[in-house]
Tab-separated table of C-alpha atoms in Angstrom:
chain	number	residue	atom	x	y	z
A	15	MET	CA	-51.505	-24.044	-27.465
A	16	ALA	CA	-51.604	-20.817	-29.458
A	17	MET	CA	-48.266	-19.714	-30.864
A	18	ASP	CA	-46.843	-16.423	-29.643
A	19	LEU	CA	-47.131	-13.307	-31.748
A	20	ARG	CA	-43.555	-13.350	-33.040
A	21	THR	CA	-43.788	-16.991	-34.094
A	22	GLY	CA	-47.123	-16.349	-35.780
A	23	LEU	CA	-45.779	-13.366	-37.701
A	24	ALA	CA	-42.739	-15.365	-38.754
A	25	ALA	CA	-44.933	-18.148	-40.105
A	26	LEU	CA	-47.084	-15.675	-42.051
A	27	ALA	CA	-44.006	-13.936	-43.392
A	28	LEU	CA	-42.537	-17.221	-44.597
A	29	ALA	CA	-45.780	-18.126	-46.274
A	30	ALA	CA	-45.838	-14.791	-48.052
A	31	GLY	CA	-42.131	-14.915	-48.954
A	32	LEU	CA	-41.375	-11.902	-46.803
A	33	ALA	CA	-38.581	-11.254	-44.266
A	34	LEU	CA	-39.137	-9.874	-40.794
A	35	PRO	CA	-36.977	-6.862	-39.772
A	36	ALA	CA	-34.000	-7.786	-37.602
A	37	ALA	CA	-34.284	-7.181	-33.871
A	38	PRO	CA	-32.660	-3.863	-32.935
A	39	ALA	CA	-29.103	-4.127	-31.596
A	40	LEU	CA	-28.527	-3.204	-27.977
A	41	ALA	CA	-27.255	0.349	-27.592
A	42	GLU	CA	-23.609	0.737	-26.598
A	43	MET	CA	-22.502	2.853	-23.649
A	44	SER	CA	-22.826	6.606	-24.094
A	45	GLU	CA	-20.288	7.445	-21.371
A	46	ILE	CA	-17.014	5.718	-20.505
A	47	THR	CA	-14.109	6.406	-18.172
A	48	ILE	CA	-10.466	5.662	-18.967
A	49	ALA	CA	-7.885	5.463	-16.187
A	50	ARG	CA	-4.270	6.519	-16.571
A	51	GLN	CA	-1.249	7.279	-14.391
A	52	PRO	CA	0.940	10.403	-14.130
A	53	SER	CA	3.871	9.344	-16.304
A	54	ILE	CA	4.994	9.914	-19.867
A	55	GLY	CA	4.283	6.243	-20.547
A	56	HIS	CA	0.606	7.229	-20.625
A	57	LEU	CA	1.207	9.903	-23.259
A	58	PRO	CA	-0.960	8.135	-25.890
A	59	LEU	CA	-3.976	8.408	-23.566
A	60	MET	CA	-3.239	12.104	-23.036
A	61	ILE	CA	-3.212	12.592	-26.811
A	62	MET	CA	-6.512	10.732	-27.086
A	63	GLN	CA	-7.966	13.037	-24.444
A	64	GLU	CA	-6.693	16.302	-25.911
A	65	ARG	CA	-7.687	15.474	-29.486
A	66	ARG	CA	-10.991	13.856	-28.494
A	67	LEU	CA	-10.171	10.927	-30.743
A	68	ILE	CA	-12.774	8.530	-29.354
A	69	GLU	CA	-15.544	11.125	-29.345
A	70	THR	CA	-14.815	12.152	-32.940
A	71	MET	CA	-14.647	8.566	-34.227
A	72	ALA	CA	-17.803	7.536	-32.340
A	73	GLU	CA	-19.855	10.364	-33.812
A	74	ALA	CA	-18.501	9.764	-37.318
A	75	GLU	CA	-19.354	6.067	-37.084
A	76	GLY	CA	-22.932	6.446	-35.943
A	77	LEU	CA	-22.644	5.995	-32.185
A	78	GLY	CA	-23.785	9.534	-31.510
A	79	GLU	CA	-22.367	11.638	-28.699
A	80	VAL	CA	-20.124	9.586	-26.416
A	81	LYS	CA	-18.803	11.248	-23.275
A	82	VAL	CA	-15.243	10.140	-22.422
A	83	ASN	CA	-13.810	10.813	-18.970
A	84	TYR	CA	-10.147	10.399	-18.021
A	85	ALA	CA	-9.241	9.649	-14.397
A	86	THR	CA	-5.740	9.646	-12.890
A	87	PHE	CA	-4.767	6.828	-10.516
A	88	ALA	CA	-1.546	6.375	-8.547
A	89	GLY	CA	-1.263	2.610	-9.164
A	90	GLY	CA	-2.687	-0.491	-10.788
A	91	SER	CA	-4.358	-2.083	-7.753
A	92	ASN	CA	-6.846	0.767	-7.289
A	93	MET	CA	-7.572	0.781	-10.994
A	94	ASN	CA	-8.375	-2.920	-10.946
A	95	ASP	CA	-10.897	-2.411	-8.151
A	96	ALA	CA	-12.521	0.397	-10.140
A	97	LEU	CA	-12.614	-1.731	-13.298
A	98	LEU	CA	-14.313	-4.684	-11.603
A	99	SER	CA	-16.941	-2.370	-10.124
A	100	ASN	CA	-17.506	-0.844	-13.599
A	101	THR	CA	-16.519	2.585	-12.293
A	102	ILE	CA	-14.035	2.721	-15.155
A	103	GLN	CA	-14.107	0.858	-18.473
A	104	PHE	CA	-10.401	0.890	-19.401
A	105	ALA	CA	-7.406	0.613	-17.062
A	106	ALA	CA	-3.799	1.323	-17.993
A	107	GLY	CA	-0.587	0.501	-16.198
A	108	GLY	CA	2.230	-1.990	-15.919
A	109	VAL	CA	1.981	-5.608	-17.023
A	110	PRO	CA	1.822	-7.327	-13.561
A	111	PRO	CA	-1.537	-5.784	-12.504
A	112	LEU	CA	-3.022	-7.089	-15.768
A	113	ILE	CA	-1.551	-10.560	-15.203
A	114	LEU	CA	-2.939	-10.657	-11.654
A	115	LEU	CA	-6.437	-9.670	-12.736
A	116	TRP	CA	-6.473	-11.917	-15.810
A	117	SER	CA	-5.370	-14.890	-13.714
A	118	LYS	CA	-7.986	-14.142	-11.067
A	119	THR	CA	-10.922	-13.606	-13.431
A	120	ALA	CA	-10.235	-16.001	-16.346
A	121	GLY	CA	-13.356	-17.999	-17.161
A	122	THR	CA	-15.616	-15.941	-14.867
A	123	SER	CA	-18.298	-13.380	-15.636
A	124	ASN	CA	-15.786	-10.649	-14.670
A	125	GLU	CA	-13.051	-11.864	-17.022
A	126	VAL	CA	-10.432	-9.222	-17.854
A	127	LYS	CA	-8.040	-9.180	-20.810
A	128	GLY	CA	-5.506	-6.867	-22.375
A	129	VAL	CA	-6.436	-4.500	-25.196
A	130	ALA	CA	-2.976	-3.446	-26.411
A	131	ALA	CA	0.451	-2.314	-25.286
A	132	MET	CA	1.419	1.364	-25.217
A	133	ASN	CA	5.199	1.350	-24.949
A	134	SER	CA	8.466	-0.247	-23.965
A	135	MET	CA	10.864	1.814	-21.838
A	136	PRO	CA	13.352	1.230	-18.999
A	137	LEU	CA	12.373	1.840	-15.380
A	138	LEU	CA	15.062	3.111	-13.024
A	139	MET	CA	15.532	2.797	-9.294
A	140	ASN	CA	17.352	5.909	-8.093
A	141	VAL	CA	18.870	6.375	-4.637
A	142	ASN	CA	19.959	9.410	-2.630
A	143	ARG	CA	22.881	7.829	-0.752
A	144	GLU	CA	26.363	7.284	-2.144
A	145	ASP	CA	26.964	4.126	-0.093
A	146	ILE	CA	24.188	2.263	-1.950
A	147	ARG	CA	25.581	0.944	-5.237
A	148	THR	CA	23.463	-2.222	-5.682
A	149	ILE	CA	20.300	-3.653	-4.143
A	150	GLU	CA	22.524	-5.730	-1.851
A	151	ASP	CA	23.496	-2.530	-0.011
A	152	PHE	CA	20.018	-1.781	1.354
A	153	LYS	CA	19.603	-1.960	5.140
A	154	PRO	CA	16.421	-2.776	7.118
A	155	SER	CA	16.030	0.936	7.915
A	156	ASP	CA	15.898	1.946	4.228
A	157	LYS	CA	12.650	2.625	2.378
A	158	ILE	CA	11.986	2.160	-1.356
A	159	ALA	CA	9.115	4.149	-2.854
A	160	LEU	CA	7.202	2.639	-5.801
A	161	PRO	CA	3.665	3.034	-7.201
A	162	SER	CA	2.058	-0.037	-5.557
A	163	VAL	CA	3.618	-2.474	-3.111
A	164	LYS	CA	3.882	-6.050	-4.476
A	165	VAL	CA	1.639	-5.539	-7.535
A	166	SER	CA	3.125	-2.688	-9.608
A	167	VAL	CA	5.557	-3.424	-12.411
A	168	GLN	CA	8.307	-1.816	-10.337
A	169	ALA	CA	7.521	-4.100	-7.393
A	170	MET	CA	7.613	-7.170	-9.626
A	171	VAL	CA	10.911	-6.168	-11.257
A	172	LEU	CA	12.376	-5.631	-7.780
A	173	GLN	CA	11.308	-9.166	-6.828
A	174	MET	CA	12.897	-10.496	-10.021
A	175	ALA	CA	16.131	-8.677	-9.187
A	176	ALA	CA	16.083	-10.080	-5.648
A	177	ALA	CA	15.517	-13.600	-7.001
A	178	LYS	CA	18.563	-13.203	-9.247
A	179	VAL	CA	20.748	-12.186	-6.296
A	180	TRP	CA	19.405	-14.371	-3.475
A	181	GLY	CA	17.467	-17.116	-5.321
A	182	ASP	CA	13.770	-17.602	-6.087
A	183	GLU	CA	13.030	-18.585	-2.488
A	184	ASN	CA	14.079	-15.061	-1.431
A	185	TYR	CA	12.283	-13.104	-4.155
A	186	GLY	CA	10.497	-11.033	-1.482
A	187	LYS	CA	13.614	-10.157	0.509
A	188	LEU	CA	13.223	-6.416	-0.150
A	189	ASP	CA	9.392	-6.245	-0.065
A	190	SER	CA	9.397	-5.105	3.566
A	191	LEU	CA	11.335	-1.988	2.530
A	192	THR	CA	8.809	-0.879	-0.092
A	193	VAL	CA	6.146	1.799	0.372
A	194	SER	CA	3.417	2.864	-2.037
A	195	MET	CA	3.756	6.395	-3.408
A	196	SER	CA	2.644	8.093	-6.602
A	197	HIS	CA	5.398	9.088	-9.021
A	198	PRO	CA	5.313	12.785	-7.958
A	199	ASP	CA	5.177	11.993	-4.219
A	200	GLY	CA	7.981	9.442	-4.496
A	201	LEU	CA	10.165	11.934	-6.338
A	202	ALA	CA	9.547	14.618	-3.731
A	203	ALA	CA	10.368	12.187	-0.913
A	204	LEU	CA	13.582	11.039	-2.593
A	205	LEU	CA	14.830	14.583	-3.105
A	206	ALA	CA	13.843	15.643	0.431
A	207	ARG	CA	16.028	12.788	1.772
A	208	GLN	CA	13.653	12.174	4.648
A	209	GLU	CA	11.035	9.493	4.037
A	210	VAL	CA	12.750	7.261	1.479
A	211	THR	CA	16.197	6.158	0.405
A	212	ALA	CA	15.218	4.961	-3.070
A	213	HIS	CA	12.560	5.622	-5.673
A	214	PHE	CA	11.671	2.979	-8.282
A	215	THR	CA	9.613	4.908	-10.769
A	216	ALA	CA	9.255	5.832	-14.455
A	217	SER	CA	9.871	8.753	-16.803
A	218	PRO	CA	9.852	11.675	-16.385
A	219	ALA	CA	10.182	11.368	-12.577
A	220	GLN	CA	13.280	9.162	-12.817
A	221	ASP	CA	14.947	11.548	-15.278
A	222	MET	CA	14.131	14.599	-13.154
A	223	ALA	CA	15.704	12.921	-10.117
A	224	LEU	CA	18.950	12.225	-11.958
A	225	ARG	CA	19.345	15.940	-12.647
A	226	GLN	CA	19.765	16.526	-8.931
A	227	PRO	CA	23.152	16.216	-7.153
A	228	GLY	CA	23.681	13.112	-5.046
A	229	VAL	CA	21.173	10.938	-6.914
A	230	HIS	CA	22.248	7.915	-8.950
A	231	THR	CA	20.739	4.729	-10.429
A	232	VAL	CA	21.222	1.280	-8.899
A	233	LEU	CA	18.716	-0.746	-10.947
A	234	ASN	CA	17.488	-0.702	-14.563
A	235	SER	CA	14.474	-2.876	-15.453
A	236	PHE	CA	15.924	-3.782	-18.872
A	237	ASP	CA	19.015	-5.224	-17.143
A	238	VAL	CA	16.799	-7.329	-14.886
A	239	MET	CA	14.523	-8.478	-17.730
A	240	GLY	CA	17.349	-9.233	-20.134
A	241	GLY	CA	16.375	-6.553	-22.652
A	242	PRO	CA	13.444	-4.353	-23.730
A	243	VAL	CA	9.952	-5.449	-22.658
A	244	THR	CA	6.525	-3.839	-22.603
A	245	PHE	CA	6.057	-1.347	-19.778
A	246	ASN	CA	2.474	-0.106	-20.114
A	247	VAL	CA	-0.615	-1.933	-21.327
A	248	VAL	CA	-4.351	-1.240	-21.426
A	249	TRP	CA	-6.986	-3.731	-20.277
A	250	THR	CA	-10.752	-4.017	-19.953
A	251	THR	CA	-13.471	-6.526	-19.106
A	252	LYS	CA	-14.790	-9.163	-21.492
A	253	ALA	CA	-18.274	-7.867	-20.667
A	254	PHE	CA	-17.416	-4.409	-22.001
A	255	HIS	CA	-15.691	-5.946	-25.036
A	256	ASP	CA	-18.728	-8.112	-25.852
A	257	ASP	CA	-21.426	-5.513	-25.124
A	258	ASN	CA	-19.657	-2.584	-26.817
A	259	PRO	CA	-17.865	-3.984	-29.880
A	260	LYS	CA	-17.880	-0.703	-31.797
A	261	LEU	CA	-16.587	1.339	-28.862
A	262	PHE	CA	-13.922	-1.275	-28.160
A	263	ASP	CA	-12.748	-1.153	-31.753
A	264	ILE	CA	-12.789	2.650	-31.742
A	265	PHE	CA	-10.697	2.721	-28.571
A	266	ARG	CA	-8.093	0.438	-30.061
A	267	ARG	CA	-7.869	2.445	-33.289
A	268	ALA	CA	-7.718	5.723	-31.361
A	269	LEU	CA	-4.864	4.349	-29.260
A	270	ALA	CA	-2.945	3.296	-32.372
A	271	GLN	CA	-3.487	6.753	-33.859
A	272	ALA	CA	-2.203	8.416	-30.680
A	273	VAL	CA	0.901	6.208	-30.670
A	274	GLU	CA	1.481	7.300	-34.255
A	275	VAL	CA	1.423	10.945	-33.138
A	276	VAL	CA	4.139	10.260	-30.534
A	277	ASN	CA	6.355	8.611	-33.144
A	278	GLU	CA	5.757	11.020	-36.017
A	279	ASP	CA	5.466	14.354	-34.194
A	280	PRO	CA	7.301	14.114	-30.846
A	281	ALA	CA	7.496	17.914	-30.509
A	282	GLU	CA	3.702	18.157	-30.541
A	283	ALA	CA	3.473	15.134	-28.215
A	284	VAL	CA	5.677	16.957	-25.690
A	285	GLN	CA	3.367	19.987	-25.734
A	286	ILE	CA	0.318	17.782	-25.244
A	287	TYR	CA	1.994	16.095	-22.275
A	288	LEU	CA	2.729	19.460	-20.657
A	289	ARG	CA	-0.880	20.581	-21.071
A	290	GLN	CA	-2.496	17.327	-19.941
A	291	ALA	CA	-0.100	16.345	-17.135
A	292	GLY	CA	-0.111	19.857	-15.710
A	293	ASP	CA	3.423	19.625	-14.359
A	294	ALA	CA	6.495	21.802	-14.849
A	295	THR	CA	8.761	19.248	-16.502
A	296	ASP	CA	11.422	20.790	-18.740
A	297	PRO	CA	10.276	20.366	-22.383
A	298	GLU	CA	13.846	19.572	-23.412
A	299	LEU	CA	13.956	16.737	-20.886
A	300	LEU	CA	10.706	15.325	-22.245
A	301	ALA	CA	12.029	15.575	-25.804
A	302	SER	CA	15.186	13.706	-24.801
A	303	ILE	CA	13.083	10.918	-23.271
A	304	LEU	CA	11.078	10.481	-26.467
A	305	ALA	CA	14.307	10.504	-28.502
A	306	ASP	CA	15.948	7.834	-26.325
A	307	PRO	CA	16.537	4.722	-28.497
A	308	GLN	CA	15.455	2.539	-25.545
A	309	VAL	CA	12.013	4.173	-25.569
A	310	ASP	CA	9.553	2.672	-28.044
A	311	TYR	CA	5.886	3.600	-28.314
A	312	THR	CA	3.987	0.697	-29.862
A	313	VAL	CA	0.693	-1.168	-29.439
A	314	GLU	CA	2.439	-4.532	-29.934
A	315	PRO	CA	3.167	-6.368	-26.640
A	316	SER	CA	6.647	-7.810	-26.091
A	317	GLY	CA	8.288	-9.827	-23.323
A	318	ILE	CA	4.968	-10.507	-21.558
A	319	ASP	CA	6.059	-14.119	-21.076
A	320	LYS	CA	8.991	-13.002	-18.909
A	321	TYR	CA	6.634	-11.420	-16.384
A	322	LEU	CA	4.161	-14.307	-16.552
A	323	ASP	CA	6.770	-17.066	-16.196
A	324	PHE	CA	8.278	-15.422	-13.108
A	325	MET	CA	4.919	-14.762	-11.447
A	326	ARG	CA	3.917	-18.387	-12.014
A	327	ARG	CA	7.266	-19.672	-10.781
A	328	ILE	CA	7.056	-17.884	-7.434
A	329	GLY	CA	3.345	-18.626	-7.023
A	330	THR	CA	1.988	-15.078	-7.362
A	331	VAL	CA	-0.450	-16.462	-9.944
A	332	LYS	CA	-1.489	-20.034	-10.679
A	333	ASP	CA	-0.385	-21.686	-13.897
A	334	ASN	CA	-3.615	-22.132	-15.869
A	335	GLY	CA	-1.760	-23.608	-18.819
A	336	GLN	CA	-2.593	-20.643	-21.043
A	337	PRO	CA	0.115	-18.890	-23.113
A	338	TRP	CA	0.605	-15.164	-22.618
A	339	GLU	CA	-1.228	-14.448	-25.888
A	340	ALA	CA	-4.451	-15.669	-24.271
A	341	MET	CA	-4.225	-12.641	-21.976
A	342	PHE	CA	-5.162	-10.294	-24.844
A	343	PHE	CA	-8.325	-9.919	-26.935
A	344	GLU	CA	-7.904	-11.245	-30.471
């Protein structure tokens, strides 16, 4: 049987002591979409957007013109659906949505892993009634607003708090009181004192609420978790990671550079937040959040095992025997 053209050329090249040119590499994506949520925890992504960090790096490193879109989502569950359908290429949110998707997709063609952390900061549950001092004071008629029922980081911390009070078998005791609302909608509902009694949210919404009379905190995530832990992380698919190694690396370096801006120039970071978030948050309040010693912007994950151990213990995810580090690329 006659050899194919490539094999024949290779044989001739070997005989002549020549080398064939390498096969061209597959082109990487020329347009990507990054999802974020409306909170100051996503400030590094806002900096990346305003300063066009990915676009600038991609062009400088030979990838040509890469279009980068940024989409705002209210919670992690919708982002995960968009990621699996390849509508977006990077999702960002709390740790539990990443754990859920990693556990579900590990070893499949749709495998998802974490890229990096973005920050560690406390999450507060604020209430608008004086008679509620702890989570034990909630009644069946009360409603607790949070970004996504059962899957958001706030929902998981609430389950952890319930397990501490009533035991692991009752971790979902307060789930029936929770309703899904974006950070801005939850804040508005809390202050209107009509739809909800409590709002489990993040900065700056939680800080804005505490400026209003009659609002106080009944739960702090750091108290439940036993200390500081990662709040926000970024994740993507293994397919994107493998097919777009340069873009993946550029994203991770751009994120680290944006985190550096937050830490080294918080005044500029505040101005970028105001422009990108498009809200009317007091700049002094934002500055005080960034100056809070409990708030730490970093790409290094911490305390991931605390989320994972709890979710495995109550059966939210199966124990695949993998350590939490396996949840992240490299």
